[in-house]
Tab-separated table of C-alpha atoms in Angstrom:
chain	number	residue	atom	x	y	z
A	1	UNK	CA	-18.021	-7.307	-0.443
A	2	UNK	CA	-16.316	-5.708	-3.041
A	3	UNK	CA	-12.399	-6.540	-2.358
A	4	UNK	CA	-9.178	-4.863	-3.545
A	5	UNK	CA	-8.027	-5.418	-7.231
A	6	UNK	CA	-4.542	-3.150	-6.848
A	7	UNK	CA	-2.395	-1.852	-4.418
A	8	UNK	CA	-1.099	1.617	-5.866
A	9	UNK	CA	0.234	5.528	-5.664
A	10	UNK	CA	-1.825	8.032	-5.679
A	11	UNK	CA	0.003	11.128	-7.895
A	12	UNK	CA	-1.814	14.480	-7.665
A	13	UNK	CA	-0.380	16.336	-10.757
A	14	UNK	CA	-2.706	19.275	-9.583
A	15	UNK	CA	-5.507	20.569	-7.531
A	16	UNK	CA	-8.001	18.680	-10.188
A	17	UNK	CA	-5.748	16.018	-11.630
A	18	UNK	CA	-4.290	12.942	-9.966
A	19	UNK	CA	-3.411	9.217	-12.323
A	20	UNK	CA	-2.386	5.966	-10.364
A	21	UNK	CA	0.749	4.439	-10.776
A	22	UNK	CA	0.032	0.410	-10.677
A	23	UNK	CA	3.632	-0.555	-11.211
A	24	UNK	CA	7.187	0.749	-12.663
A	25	UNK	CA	5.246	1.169	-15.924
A	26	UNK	CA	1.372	1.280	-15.532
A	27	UNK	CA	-0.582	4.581	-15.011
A	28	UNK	CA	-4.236	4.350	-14.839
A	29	UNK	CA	-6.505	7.469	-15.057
A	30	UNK	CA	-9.165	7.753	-12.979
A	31	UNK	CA	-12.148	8.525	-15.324
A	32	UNK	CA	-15.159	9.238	-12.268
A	33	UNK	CA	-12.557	11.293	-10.032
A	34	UNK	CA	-11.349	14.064	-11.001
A	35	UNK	CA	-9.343	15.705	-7.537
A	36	UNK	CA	-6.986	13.327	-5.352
A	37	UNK	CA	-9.059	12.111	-2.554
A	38	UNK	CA	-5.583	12.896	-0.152
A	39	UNK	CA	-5.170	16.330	-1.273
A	40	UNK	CA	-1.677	17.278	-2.633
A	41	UNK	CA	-0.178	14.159	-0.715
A	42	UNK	CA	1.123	11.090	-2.483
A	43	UNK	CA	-0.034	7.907	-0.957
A	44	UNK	CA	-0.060	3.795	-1.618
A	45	UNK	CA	-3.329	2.876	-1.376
A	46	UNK	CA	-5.349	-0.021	-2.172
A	47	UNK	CA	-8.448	0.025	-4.772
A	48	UNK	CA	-10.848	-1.727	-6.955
A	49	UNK	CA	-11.566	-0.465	-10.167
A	50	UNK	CA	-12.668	-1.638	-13.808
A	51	UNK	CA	-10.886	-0.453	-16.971
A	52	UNK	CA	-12.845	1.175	-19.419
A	53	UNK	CA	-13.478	2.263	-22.660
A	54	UNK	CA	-12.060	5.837	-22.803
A	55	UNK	CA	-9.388	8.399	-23.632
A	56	UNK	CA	-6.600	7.873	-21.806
A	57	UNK	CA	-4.685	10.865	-22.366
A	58	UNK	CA	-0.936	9.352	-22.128
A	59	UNK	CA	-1.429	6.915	-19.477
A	60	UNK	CA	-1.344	3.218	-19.763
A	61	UNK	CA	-5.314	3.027	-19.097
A	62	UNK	CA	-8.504	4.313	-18.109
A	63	UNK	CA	-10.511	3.132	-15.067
A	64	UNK	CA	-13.217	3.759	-13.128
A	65	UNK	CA	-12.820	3.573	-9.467
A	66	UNK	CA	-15.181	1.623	-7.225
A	67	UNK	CA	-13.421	2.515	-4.330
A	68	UNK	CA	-10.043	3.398	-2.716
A	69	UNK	CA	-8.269	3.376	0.248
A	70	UNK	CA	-4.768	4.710	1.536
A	71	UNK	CA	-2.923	3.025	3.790
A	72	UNK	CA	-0.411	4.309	5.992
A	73	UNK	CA	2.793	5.869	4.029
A	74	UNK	CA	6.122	7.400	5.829
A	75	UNK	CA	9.417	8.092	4.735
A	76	UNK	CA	12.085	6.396	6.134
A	77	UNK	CA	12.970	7.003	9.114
A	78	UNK	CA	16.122	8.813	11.241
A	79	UNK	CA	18.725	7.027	13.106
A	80	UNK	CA	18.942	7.729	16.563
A	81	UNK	CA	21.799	5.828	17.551
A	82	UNK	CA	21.422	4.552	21.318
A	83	UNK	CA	17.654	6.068	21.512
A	84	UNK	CA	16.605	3.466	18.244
A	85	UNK	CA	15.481	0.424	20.587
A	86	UNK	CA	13.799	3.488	23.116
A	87	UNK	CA	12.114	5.225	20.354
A	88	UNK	CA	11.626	2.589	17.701
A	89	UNK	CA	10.982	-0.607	19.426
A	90	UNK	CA	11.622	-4.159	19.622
A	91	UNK	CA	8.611	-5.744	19.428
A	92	UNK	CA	8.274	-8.661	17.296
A	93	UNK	CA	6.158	-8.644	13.925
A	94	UNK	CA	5.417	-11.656	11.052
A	95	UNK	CA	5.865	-10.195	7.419
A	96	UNK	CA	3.320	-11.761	5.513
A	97	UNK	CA	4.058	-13.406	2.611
A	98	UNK	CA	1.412	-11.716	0.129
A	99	UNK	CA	0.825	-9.904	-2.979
A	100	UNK	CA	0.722	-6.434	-0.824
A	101	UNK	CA	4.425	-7.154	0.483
A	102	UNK	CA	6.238	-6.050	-2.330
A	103	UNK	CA	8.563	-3.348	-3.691
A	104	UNK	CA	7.767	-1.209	-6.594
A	105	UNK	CA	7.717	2.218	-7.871
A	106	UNK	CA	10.357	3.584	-5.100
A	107	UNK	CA	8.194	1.952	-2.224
A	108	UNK	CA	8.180	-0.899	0.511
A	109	UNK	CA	4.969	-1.561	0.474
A	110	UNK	CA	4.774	-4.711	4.009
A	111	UNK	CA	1.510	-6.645	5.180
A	112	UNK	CA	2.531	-7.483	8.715
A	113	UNK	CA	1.225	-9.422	11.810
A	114	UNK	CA	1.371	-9.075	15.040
A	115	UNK	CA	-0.961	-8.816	18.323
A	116	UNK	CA	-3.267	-6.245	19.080
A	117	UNK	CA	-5.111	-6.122	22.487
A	118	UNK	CA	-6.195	-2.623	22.615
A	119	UNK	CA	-7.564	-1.568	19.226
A	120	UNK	CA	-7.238	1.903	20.342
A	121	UNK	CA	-3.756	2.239	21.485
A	122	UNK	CA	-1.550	3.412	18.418
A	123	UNK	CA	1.040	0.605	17.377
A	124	UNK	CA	4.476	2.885	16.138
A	125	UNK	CA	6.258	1.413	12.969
A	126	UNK	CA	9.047	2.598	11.378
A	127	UNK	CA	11.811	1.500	8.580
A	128	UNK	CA	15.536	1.887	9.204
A	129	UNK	CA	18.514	2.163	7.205
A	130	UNK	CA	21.753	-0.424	7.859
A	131	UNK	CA	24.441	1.960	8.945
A	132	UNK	CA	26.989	-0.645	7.187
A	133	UNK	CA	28.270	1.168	4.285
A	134	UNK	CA	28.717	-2.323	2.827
A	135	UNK	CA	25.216	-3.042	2.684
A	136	UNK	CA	23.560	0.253	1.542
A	137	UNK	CA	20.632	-1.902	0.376
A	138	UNK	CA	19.712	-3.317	3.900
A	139	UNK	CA	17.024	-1.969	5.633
A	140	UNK	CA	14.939	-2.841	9.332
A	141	UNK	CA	11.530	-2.832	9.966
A	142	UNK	CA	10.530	-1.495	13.336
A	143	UNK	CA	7.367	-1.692	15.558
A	144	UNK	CA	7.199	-0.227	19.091
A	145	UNK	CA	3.750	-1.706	20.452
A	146	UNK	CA	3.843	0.721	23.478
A	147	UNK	CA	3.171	-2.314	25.866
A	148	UNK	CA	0.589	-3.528	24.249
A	149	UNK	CA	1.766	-6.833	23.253
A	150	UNK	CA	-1.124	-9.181	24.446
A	151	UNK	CA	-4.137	-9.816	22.809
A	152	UNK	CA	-5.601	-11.839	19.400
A	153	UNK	CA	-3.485	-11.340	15.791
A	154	UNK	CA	-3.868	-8.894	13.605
A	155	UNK	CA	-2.421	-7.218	10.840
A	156	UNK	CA	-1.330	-3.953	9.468
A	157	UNK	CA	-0.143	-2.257	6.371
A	158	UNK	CA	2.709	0.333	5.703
A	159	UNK	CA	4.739	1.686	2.920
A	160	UNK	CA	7.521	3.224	3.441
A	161	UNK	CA	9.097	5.655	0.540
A	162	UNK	CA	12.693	4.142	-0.219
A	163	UNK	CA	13.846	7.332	-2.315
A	164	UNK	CA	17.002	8.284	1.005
A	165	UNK	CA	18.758	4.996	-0.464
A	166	UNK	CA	21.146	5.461	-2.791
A	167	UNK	CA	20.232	5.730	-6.290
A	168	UNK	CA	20.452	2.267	-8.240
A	169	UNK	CA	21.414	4.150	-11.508
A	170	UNK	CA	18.565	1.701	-13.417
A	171	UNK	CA	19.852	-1.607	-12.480
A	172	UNK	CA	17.731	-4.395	-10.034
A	173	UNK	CA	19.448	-4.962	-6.897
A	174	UNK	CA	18.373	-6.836	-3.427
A	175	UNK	CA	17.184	-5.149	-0.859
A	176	UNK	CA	17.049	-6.926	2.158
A	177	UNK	CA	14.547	-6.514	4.452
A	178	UNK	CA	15.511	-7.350	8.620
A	179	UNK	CA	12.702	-7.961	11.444
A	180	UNK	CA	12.792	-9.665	14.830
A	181	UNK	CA	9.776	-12.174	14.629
A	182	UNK	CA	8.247	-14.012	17.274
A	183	UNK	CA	10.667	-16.908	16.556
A	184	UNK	CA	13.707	-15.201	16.108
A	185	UNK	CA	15.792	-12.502	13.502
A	186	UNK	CA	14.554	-12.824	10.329
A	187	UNK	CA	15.184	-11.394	6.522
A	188	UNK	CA	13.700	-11.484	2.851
A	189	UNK	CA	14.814	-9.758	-0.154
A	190	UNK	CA	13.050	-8.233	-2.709
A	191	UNK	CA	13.752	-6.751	-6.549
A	192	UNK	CA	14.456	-3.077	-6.116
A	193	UNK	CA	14.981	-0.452	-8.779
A	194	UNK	CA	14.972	3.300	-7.794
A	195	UNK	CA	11.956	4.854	-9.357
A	196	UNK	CA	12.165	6.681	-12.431
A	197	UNK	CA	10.805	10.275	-12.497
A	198	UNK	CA	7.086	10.957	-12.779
A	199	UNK	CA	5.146	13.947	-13.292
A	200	UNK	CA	3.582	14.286	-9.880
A	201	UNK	CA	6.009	15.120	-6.864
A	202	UNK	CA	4.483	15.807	-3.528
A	203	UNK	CA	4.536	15.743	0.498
A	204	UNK	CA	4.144	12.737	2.026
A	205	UNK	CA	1.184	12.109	4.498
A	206	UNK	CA	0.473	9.806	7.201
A	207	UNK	CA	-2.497	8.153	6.325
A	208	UNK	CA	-4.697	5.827	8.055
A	209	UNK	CA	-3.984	1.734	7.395
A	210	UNK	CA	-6.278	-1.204	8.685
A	211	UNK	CA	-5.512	-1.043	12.024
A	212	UNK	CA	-4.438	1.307	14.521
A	213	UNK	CA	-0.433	2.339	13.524
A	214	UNK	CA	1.212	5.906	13.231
């Protein structure tokens, strides 16, 4: 088995062009690809690929992909008010400390755990925004399991696009990242920069993620 050797965005720049941004200042070119395998949508996704020896026409690098595979991206999401808990859930989730649970090029990018007893019953997760004008850098994960909160563990990936918080004008702050866990309220933090322009700019798409989420 051939296993994941980045976890990047996908940026069409047109109907036959698309790079991948592996950090806040790597672009790769695909060199056996030529269209965006997600359309006009930008994505995270996770790949394998090799670099190789060819023209990379202003990015960082030139790779061939072995394979590729979006996982689940969304915007973050509105505040309801009173309907958040309803609409949003409170069903607990484990972040998972790994190199997928990061923050980088304008994304939260979380590997999380939780338990799954019907693989076919959609698990909802979401990212909300502190409403504590003190702490515009505080953000809450949320995962509405729809009753289905029996079962063996399993995880899940999601990136959410961070680009509604307020712009960090090139400095590194904290953004802190809440969750109710099985064992309690929990938090991390993470380096966060808001990401500098690039030349693709596109929709965001749902796409599918390891297990069973929308």
């Amino acid at each position: 088995m051939v296993y994941p050797n980045a976890l990047v965005t996908v940026k069409p720049v047109s109907e036959n062009s698309f790079f991948l941004q592996l950090d806040d200042k790597t672009t790769l070119l695909p060199t056996n690809i030529t269209s965006s395998p997600y359309g006009n949508k930008e994505v995270r996704a996770l790949v394998n690929f090799k670099e190789v020896d060819k023209p990379s026409e202003g990015y960082s690098k030139a790779v061939h992909i072995n394979w590729i595979d979006s996982i689940l991206t969304k915007s973050i999401a509105p505040d309801l008010g009173l309907e958040n808990d309803s609409i949003y859930g409170t069903d607990p989730v484990e972040i998972v400390n790994d190199w997928v649970t990061i923050a980088e090029d304008g994304y939260l990018t979380l590997r999380f755990r939780t338990l799954w007893g019907d693989r076919s019953k959609a698990h909802f997760v979401n990212l909300l925004v502190s409403q504590d004008p003190a702490n515009p850098y505080e953000v809450e994960f949320r995962h509405n399991a729809f009753g289905d909160v029996h079962g063996g563990r399993g995880d899940g990936l999601v990136a959410f696009k961070l680009d509604s918080l307020p712009d960090t004008e090139g400095k590194t702050v904290k953004l802190k990242l809440k969750w109710k866990s099985f064992s309690g309220d929990k938090s991390a933090e993470f380096d966060y920069c808001t990401r500098k322009a690039t030349p693709a700019a596109s929709a965001i798409g749902d796409e599918r993620s390891v297990l069973n989420l929308r």
